[in-house]
Coordinates of C-alpha atoms in Angstrom, one line a residue:
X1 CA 101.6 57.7 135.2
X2 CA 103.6 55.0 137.0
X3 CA 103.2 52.9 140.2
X4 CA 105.8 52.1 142.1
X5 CA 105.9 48.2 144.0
X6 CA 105.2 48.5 147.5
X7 CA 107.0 47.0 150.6
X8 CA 104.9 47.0 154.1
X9 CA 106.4 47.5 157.5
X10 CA 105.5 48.7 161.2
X11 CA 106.7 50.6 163.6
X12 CA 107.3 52.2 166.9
X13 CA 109.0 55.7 166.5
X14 CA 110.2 58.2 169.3
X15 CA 108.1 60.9 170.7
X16 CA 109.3 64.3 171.1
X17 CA 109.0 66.1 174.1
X18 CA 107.6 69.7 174.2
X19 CA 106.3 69.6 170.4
X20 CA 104.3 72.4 171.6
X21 CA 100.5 73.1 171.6
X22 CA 100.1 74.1 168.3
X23 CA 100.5 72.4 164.6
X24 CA 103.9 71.8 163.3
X25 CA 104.7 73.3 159.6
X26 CA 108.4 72.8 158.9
X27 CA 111.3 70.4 160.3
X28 CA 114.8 71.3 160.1
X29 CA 118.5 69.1 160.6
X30 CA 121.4 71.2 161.5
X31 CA 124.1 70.3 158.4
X32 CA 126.9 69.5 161.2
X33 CA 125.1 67.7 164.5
X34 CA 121.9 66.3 165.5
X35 CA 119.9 69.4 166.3
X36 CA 116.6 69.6 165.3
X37 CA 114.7 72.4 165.1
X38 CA 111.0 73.1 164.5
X39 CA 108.5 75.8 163.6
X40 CA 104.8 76.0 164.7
X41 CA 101.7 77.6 164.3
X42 CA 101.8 78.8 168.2
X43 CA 105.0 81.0 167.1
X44 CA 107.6 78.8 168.4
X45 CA 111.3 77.7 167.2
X46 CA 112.2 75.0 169.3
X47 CA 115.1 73.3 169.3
X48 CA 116.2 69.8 170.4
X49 CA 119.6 67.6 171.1
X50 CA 118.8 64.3 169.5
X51 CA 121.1 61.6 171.0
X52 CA 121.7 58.4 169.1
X53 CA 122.9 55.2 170.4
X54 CA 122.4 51.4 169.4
X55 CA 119.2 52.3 167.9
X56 CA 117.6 54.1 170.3
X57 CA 117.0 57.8 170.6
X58 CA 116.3 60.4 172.6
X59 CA 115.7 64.1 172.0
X60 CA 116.7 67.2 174.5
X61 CA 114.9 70.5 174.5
X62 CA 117.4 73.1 174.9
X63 CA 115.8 76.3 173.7
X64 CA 112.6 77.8 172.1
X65 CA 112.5 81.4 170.5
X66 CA 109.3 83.3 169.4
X67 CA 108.1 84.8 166.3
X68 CA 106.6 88.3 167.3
X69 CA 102.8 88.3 168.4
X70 CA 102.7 84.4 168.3
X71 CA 103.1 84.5 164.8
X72 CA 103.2 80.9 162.6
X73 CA 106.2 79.6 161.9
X74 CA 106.1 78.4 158.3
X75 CA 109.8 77.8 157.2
X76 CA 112.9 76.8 158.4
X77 CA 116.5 76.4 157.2
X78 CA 120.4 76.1 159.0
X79 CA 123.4 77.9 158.2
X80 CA 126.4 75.6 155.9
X81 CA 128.1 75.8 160.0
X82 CA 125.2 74.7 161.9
X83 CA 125.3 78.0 164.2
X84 CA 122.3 79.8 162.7
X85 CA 118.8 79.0 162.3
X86 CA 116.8 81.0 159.8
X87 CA 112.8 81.0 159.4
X88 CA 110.4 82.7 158.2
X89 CA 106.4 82.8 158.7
X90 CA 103.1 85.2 158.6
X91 CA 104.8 88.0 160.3
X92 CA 106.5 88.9 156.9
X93 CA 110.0 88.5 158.4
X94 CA 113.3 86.8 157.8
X95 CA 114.6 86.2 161.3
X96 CA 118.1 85.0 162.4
X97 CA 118.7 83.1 165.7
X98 CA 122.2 81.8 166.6
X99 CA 122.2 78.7 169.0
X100 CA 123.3 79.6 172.3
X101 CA 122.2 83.3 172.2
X102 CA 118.9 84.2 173.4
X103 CA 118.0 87.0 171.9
X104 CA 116.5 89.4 175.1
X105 CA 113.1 89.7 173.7
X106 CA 112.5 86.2 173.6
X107 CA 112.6 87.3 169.4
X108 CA 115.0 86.5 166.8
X109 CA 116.3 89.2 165.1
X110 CA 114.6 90.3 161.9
X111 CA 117.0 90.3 159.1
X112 CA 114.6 91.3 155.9
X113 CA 110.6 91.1 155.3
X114 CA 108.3 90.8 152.4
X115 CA 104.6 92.1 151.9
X116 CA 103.2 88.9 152.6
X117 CA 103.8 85.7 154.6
X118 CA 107.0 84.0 154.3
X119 CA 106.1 80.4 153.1
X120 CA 110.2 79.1 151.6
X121 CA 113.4 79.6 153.0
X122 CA 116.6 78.2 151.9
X123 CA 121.0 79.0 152.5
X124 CA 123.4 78.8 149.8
X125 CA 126.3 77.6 150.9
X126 CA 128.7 79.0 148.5
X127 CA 128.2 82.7 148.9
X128 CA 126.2 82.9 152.7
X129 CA 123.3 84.6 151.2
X130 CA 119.8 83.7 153.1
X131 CA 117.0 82.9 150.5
X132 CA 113.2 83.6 151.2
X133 CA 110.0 83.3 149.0
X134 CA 107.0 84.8 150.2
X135 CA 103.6 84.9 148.8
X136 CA 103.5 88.7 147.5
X137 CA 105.6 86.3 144.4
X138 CA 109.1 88.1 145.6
X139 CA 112.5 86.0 145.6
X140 CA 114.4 87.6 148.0
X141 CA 118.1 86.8 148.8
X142 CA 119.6 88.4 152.5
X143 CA 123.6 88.6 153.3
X144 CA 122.2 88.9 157.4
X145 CA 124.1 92.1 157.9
X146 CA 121.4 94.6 156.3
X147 CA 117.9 95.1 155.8
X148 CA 117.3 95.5 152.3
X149 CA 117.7 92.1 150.0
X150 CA 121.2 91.8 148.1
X151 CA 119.1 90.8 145.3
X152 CA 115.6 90.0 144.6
X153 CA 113.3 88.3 141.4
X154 CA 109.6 88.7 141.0
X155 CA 108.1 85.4 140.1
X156 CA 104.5 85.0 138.2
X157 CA 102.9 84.3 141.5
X158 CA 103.2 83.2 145.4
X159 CA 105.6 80.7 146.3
X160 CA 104.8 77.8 148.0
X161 CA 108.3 76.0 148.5
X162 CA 111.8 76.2 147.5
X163 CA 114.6 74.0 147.8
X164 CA 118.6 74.3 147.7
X165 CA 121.0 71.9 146.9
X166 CA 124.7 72.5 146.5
X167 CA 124.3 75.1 143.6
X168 CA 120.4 73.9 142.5
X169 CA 117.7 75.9 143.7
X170 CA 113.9 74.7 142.8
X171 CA 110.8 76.9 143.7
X172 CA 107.4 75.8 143.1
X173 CA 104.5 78.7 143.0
X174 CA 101.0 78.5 142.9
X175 CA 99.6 78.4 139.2
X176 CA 101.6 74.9 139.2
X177 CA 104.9 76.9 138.2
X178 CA 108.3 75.8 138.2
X179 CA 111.6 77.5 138.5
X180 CA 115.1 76.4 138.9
X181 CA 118.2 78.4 139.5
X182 CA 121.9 77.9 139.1
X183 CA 122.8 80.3 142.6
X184 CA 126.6 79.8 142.2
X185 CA 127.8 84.0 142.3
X186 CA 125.0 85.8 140.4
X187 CA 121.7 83.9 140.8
X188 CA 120.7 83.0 137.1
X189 CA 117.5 81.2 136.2
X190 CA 117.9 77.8 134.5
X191 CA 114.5 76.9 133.5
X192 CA 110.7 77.5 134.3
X193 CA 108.0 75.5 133.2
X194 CA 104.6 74.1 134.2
X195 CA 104.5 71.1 136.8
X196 CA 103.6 68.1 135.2
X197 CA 101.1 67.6 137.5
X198 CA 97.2 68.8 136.7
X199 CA 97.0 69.8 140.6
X200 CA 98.1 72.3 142.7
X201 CA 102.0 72.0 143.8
X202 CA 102.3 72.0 147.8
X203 CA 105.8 70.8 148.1
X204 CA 109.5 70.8 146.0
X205 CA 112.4 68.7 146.5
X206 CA 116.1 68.9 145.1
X207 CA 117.8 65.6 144.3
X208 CA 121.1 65.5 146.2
X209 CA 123.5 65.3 143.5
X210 CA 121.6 68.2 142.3
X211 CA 120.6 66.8 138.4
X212 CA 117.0 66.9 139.3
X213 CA 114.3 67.4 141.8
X214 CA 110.7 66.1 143.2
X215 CA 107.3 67.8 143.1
X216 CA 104.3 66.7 145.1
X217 CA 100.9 67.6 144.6
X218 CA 97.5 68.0 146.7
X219 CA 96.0 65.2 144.8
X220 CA 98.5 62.2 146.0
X221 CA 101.1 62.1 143.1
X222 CA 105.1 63.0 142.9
X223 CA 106.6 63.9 139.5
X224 CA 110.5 63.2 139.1
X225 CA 112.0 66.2 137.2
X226 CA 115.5 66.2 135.7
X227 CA 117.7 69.8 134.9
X228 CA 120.8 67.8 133.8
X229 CA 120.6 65.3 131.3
X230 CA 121.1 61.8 132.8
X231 CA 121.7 58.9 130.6
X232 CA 118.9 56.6 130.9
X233 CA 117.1 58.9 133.1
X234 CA 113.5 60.2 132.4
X235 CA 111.5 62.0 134.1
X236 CA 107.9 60.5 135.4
X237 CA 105.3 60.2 137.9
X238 CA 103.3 58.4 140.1
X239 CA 100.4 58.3 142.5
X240 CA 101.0 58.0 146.0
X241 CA 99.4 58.7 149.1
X242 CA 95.9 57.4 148.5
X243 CA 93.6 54.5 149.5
X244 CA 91.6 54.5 145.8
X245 CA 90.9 56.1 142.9
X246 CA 88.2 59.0 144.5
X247 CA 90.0 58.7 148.5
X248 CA 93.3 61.1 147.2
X249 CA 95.4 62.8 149.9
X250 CA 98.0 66.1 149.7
X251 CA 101.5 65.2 149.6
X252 CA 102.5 67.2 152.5
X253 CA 106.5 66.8 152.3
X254 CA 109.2 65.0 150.2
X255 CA 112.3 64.7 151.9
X256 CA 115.7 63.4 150.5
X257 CA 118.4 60.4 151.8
X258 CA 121.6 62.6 151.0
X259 CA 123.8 59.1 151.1
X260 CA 121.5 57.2 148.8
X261 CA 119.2 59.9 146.9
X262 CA 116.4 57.7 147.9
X263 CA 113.7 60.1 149.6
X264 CA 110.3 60.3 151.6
X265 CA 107.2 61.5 151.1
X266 CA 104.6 62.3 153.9
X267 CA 100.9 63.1 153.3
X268 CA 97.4 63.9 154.3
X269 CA 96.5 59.9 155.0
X270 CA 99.2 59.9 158.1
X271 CA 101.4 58.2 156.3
X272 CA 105.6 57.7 155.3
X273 CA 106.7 56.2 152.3
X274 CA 110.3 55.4 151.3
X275 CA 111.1 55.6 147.7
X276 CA 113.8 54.5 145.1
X277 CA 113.5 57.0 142.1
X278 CA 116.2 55.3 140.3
X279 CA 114.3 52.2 140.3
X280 CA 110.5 53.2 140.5
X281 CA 110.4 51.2 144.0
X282 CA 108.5 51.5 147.2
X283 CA 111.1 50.5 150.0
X284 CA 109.0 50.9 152.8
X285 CA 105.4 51.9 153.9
X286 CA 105.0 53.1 157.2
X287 CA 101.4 52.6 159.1
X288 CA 99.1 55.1 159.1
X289 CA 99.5 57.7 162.4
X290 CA 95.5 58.6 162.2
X291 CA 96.6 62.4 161.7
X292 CA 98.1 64.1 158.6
X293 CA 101.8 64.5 158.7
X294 CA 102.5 68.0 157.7
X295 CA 106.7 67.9 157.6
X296 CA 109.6 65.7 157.5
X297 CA 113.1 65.5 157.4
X298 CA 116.4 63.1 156.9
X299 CA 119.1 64.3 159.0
X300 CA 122.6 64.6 157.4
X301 CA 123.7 61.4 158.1
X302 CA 120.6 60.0 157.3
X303 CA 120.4 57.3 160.2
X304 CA 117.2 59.8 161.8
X305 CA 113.7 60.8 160.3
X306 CA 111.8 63.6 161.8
X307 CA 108.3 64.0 160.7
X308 CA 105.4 66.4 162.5
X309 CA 102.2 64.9 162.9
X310 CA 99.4 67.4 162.7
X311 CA 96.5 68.8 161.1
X312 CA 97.6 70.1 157.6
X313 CA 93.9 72.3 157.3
X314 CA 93.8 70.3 153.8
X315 CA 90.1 69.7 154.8
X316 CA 89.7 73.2 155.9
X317 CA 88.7 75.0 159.7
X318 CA 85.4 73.0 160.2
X319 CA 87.3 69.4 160.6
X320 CA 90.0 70.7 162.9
X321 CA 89.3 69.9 167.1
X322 CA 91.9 71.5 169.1
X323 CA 91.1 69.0 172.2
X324 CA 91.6 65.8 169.9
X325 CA 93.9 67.2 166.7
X326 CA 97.7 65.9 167.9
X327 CA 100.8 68.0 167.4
X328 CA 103.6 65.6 167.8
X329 CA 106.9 65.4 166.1
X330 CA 108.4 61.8 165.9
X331 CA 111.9 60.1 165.3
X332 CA 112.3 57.2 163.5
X333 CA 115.5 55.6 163.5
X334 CA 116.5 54.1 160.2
X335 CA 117.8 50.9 159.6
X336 CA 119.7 50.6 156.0
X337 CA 117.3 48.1 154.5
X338 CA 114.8 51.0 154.8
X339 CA 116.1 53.4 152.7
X340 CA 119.2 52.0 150.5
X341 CA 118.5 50.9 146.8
X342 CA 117.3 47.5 146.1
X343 CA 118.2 46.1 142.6
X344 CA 115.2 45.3 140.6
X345 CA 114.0 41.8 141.3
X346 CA 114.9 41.6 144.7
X347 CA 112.7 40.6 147.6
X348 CA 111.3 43.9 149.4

């Protein structure tokens, strides 16, 4: 187990307006403009405009949809065009929402459903197939057109998380259980294996040039996975988000720099992390937000960080207070210093 060097730094970071009353589980970045998009316990999909300019930013609401009965909202994921949103939650649906329509229910349409709660949702780019992993352990894969999956894999247990990058797809299930795909045409399975971590997984990443991908665990550490043989690559971990050896916090989040393949990670302590993978450094350690950060998110560009701060229920019902607990979602506007690769050696 490795540490990584650390780099300190402080700052203040934009506040979203109507976050909504309610905790924040995933955070989304349309592929082709700065919409953001989140989901929350309360039921909502909200959408924002984020405006960029000189280093400021500002975020628009332009519209909120509802999962039905209030439902949480526990994934998220955009269409390759940007147009459609697709989430997914305790209501056992796949829903579809297309910017610009509201749908006259206030309800996005329902385009396939599992036995249990939708917890991962993902869009493959190269064939337009919606992916969802729920925790009744089904893989299900959705063209949007019908209500029965195009194709579907049963998996040794519930999925927590999944991930898709260009043709990768990672899934991380309970039981510390791995699987990774190759989803170009036919979906085929590449390779399942154990995490290397001794805790349970709560969150999967795909490297952007798709050779590899990041775990995080609920006891503070990130293991670095490769699927394609990289020379002079390895795979490793390290501890993160904690103050000491017996003060350990969940990894909430890990969330990858598409220009650079550096990536975040967000946790139960309330606070963001830049990292270099390549070079086992810490770029940047944001200051604690005194509330867990549940989500977070690059967007495509990778000049804008999104991350939700609100109670992650890793301590369980009795240590949430719904007057106090904040549901905020905040933009951080990154300078390239932040989050571009520093050769070993160098001052940081």
């Amino acid at each position: 187990m490795t540490a990584f060097g650390s780099s300190a730094s402080s700052t203040e970071d934009y506040n979203v307006p109507s976050a909504g009353n309610d905790g924040i589980a995933c955070l989304s970045w349309s592929p082709t403009a700065n919409n953001l998009v989140s989901g929350n316990w309360d039921g909502g999909v909200r959408c924002w405009e984020v405006q960029e300019q000189a280093g400021r930013v500002q975020a628009v609401p332009k519209a909120q949809v509802n999962h039905e009965n209030s439902s949480p909202v526990l994934c998220s994921t955009f269409s390759s065009d940007g147009s459609t949103v697709f989430t997914g939650g305790v209501d056992k649906a796949v829903r579809m929402w297309q910017l610009g329509q509201q749908p006259p229910t206030g309800i996005p349409q329902q385009v396939g459903i599992h036995d249990e709660a939708v917890k991962g949702i993902g869009f493959i780019n190269s064939t337009n197939l919606i992916v969802s992993g729920g925790w009744d352990k089904m893989l299900k894969f959705w063209d949007g057109r019908q209500q029965q999956p195009v194709h579907q894999v049963q998996l040794a247990d519930k999925i927590y998380d999944l991930d898709i990058q260009g043709n990768l797809m990672v899934v991380a299930c309970a039981g510390r259980k791995i699987y990774a795909y190759d989803v170009q045409g036919q979906p085929r399975e590449h390779e399942r294996k154990e995490s290397a971590l001794k805790y349970q997984t709560r969150c999967i990443a795909a490297f952007p040039d798709t050779t590899g991908y990041a775990v995080g665990s609920i006891e503070g550490r990130v293991a670095i996975e490769y699927v394609t043989r990289v020379p002079g690559k390895e795979k490793f971990a390290f501890k993160c988000h904690r103050k000491d050896t017996t003060t350990v916090y969940s990894v909430n989040a890990i969330a990858f720099h598409k220009g650079y393949g550096t990536f975040a990670t967000v946790g139960g302590d309330g606070v963001v992390n830049f990292w270099d993978k390549d070079n086992k450094q810490r770029l940047k350690i944001f200051p604690s937000r005194g509330e867990t950060i549940s989500c977070a998110a690059f967007n495509t560009p990778g000049n804008i960080f999104a991350y939700g701060v609100s109670y992650d229920w890793s301590k369980g019902a009795s240590h949430y207070n719904p007057a106090t607990s904040k549901n905020e979602i905040r933009l951080h506007v990154v300078a390239e210093d932040e989050i571009r690769p520093k050769l070993k050696g160098s001052k940081r």
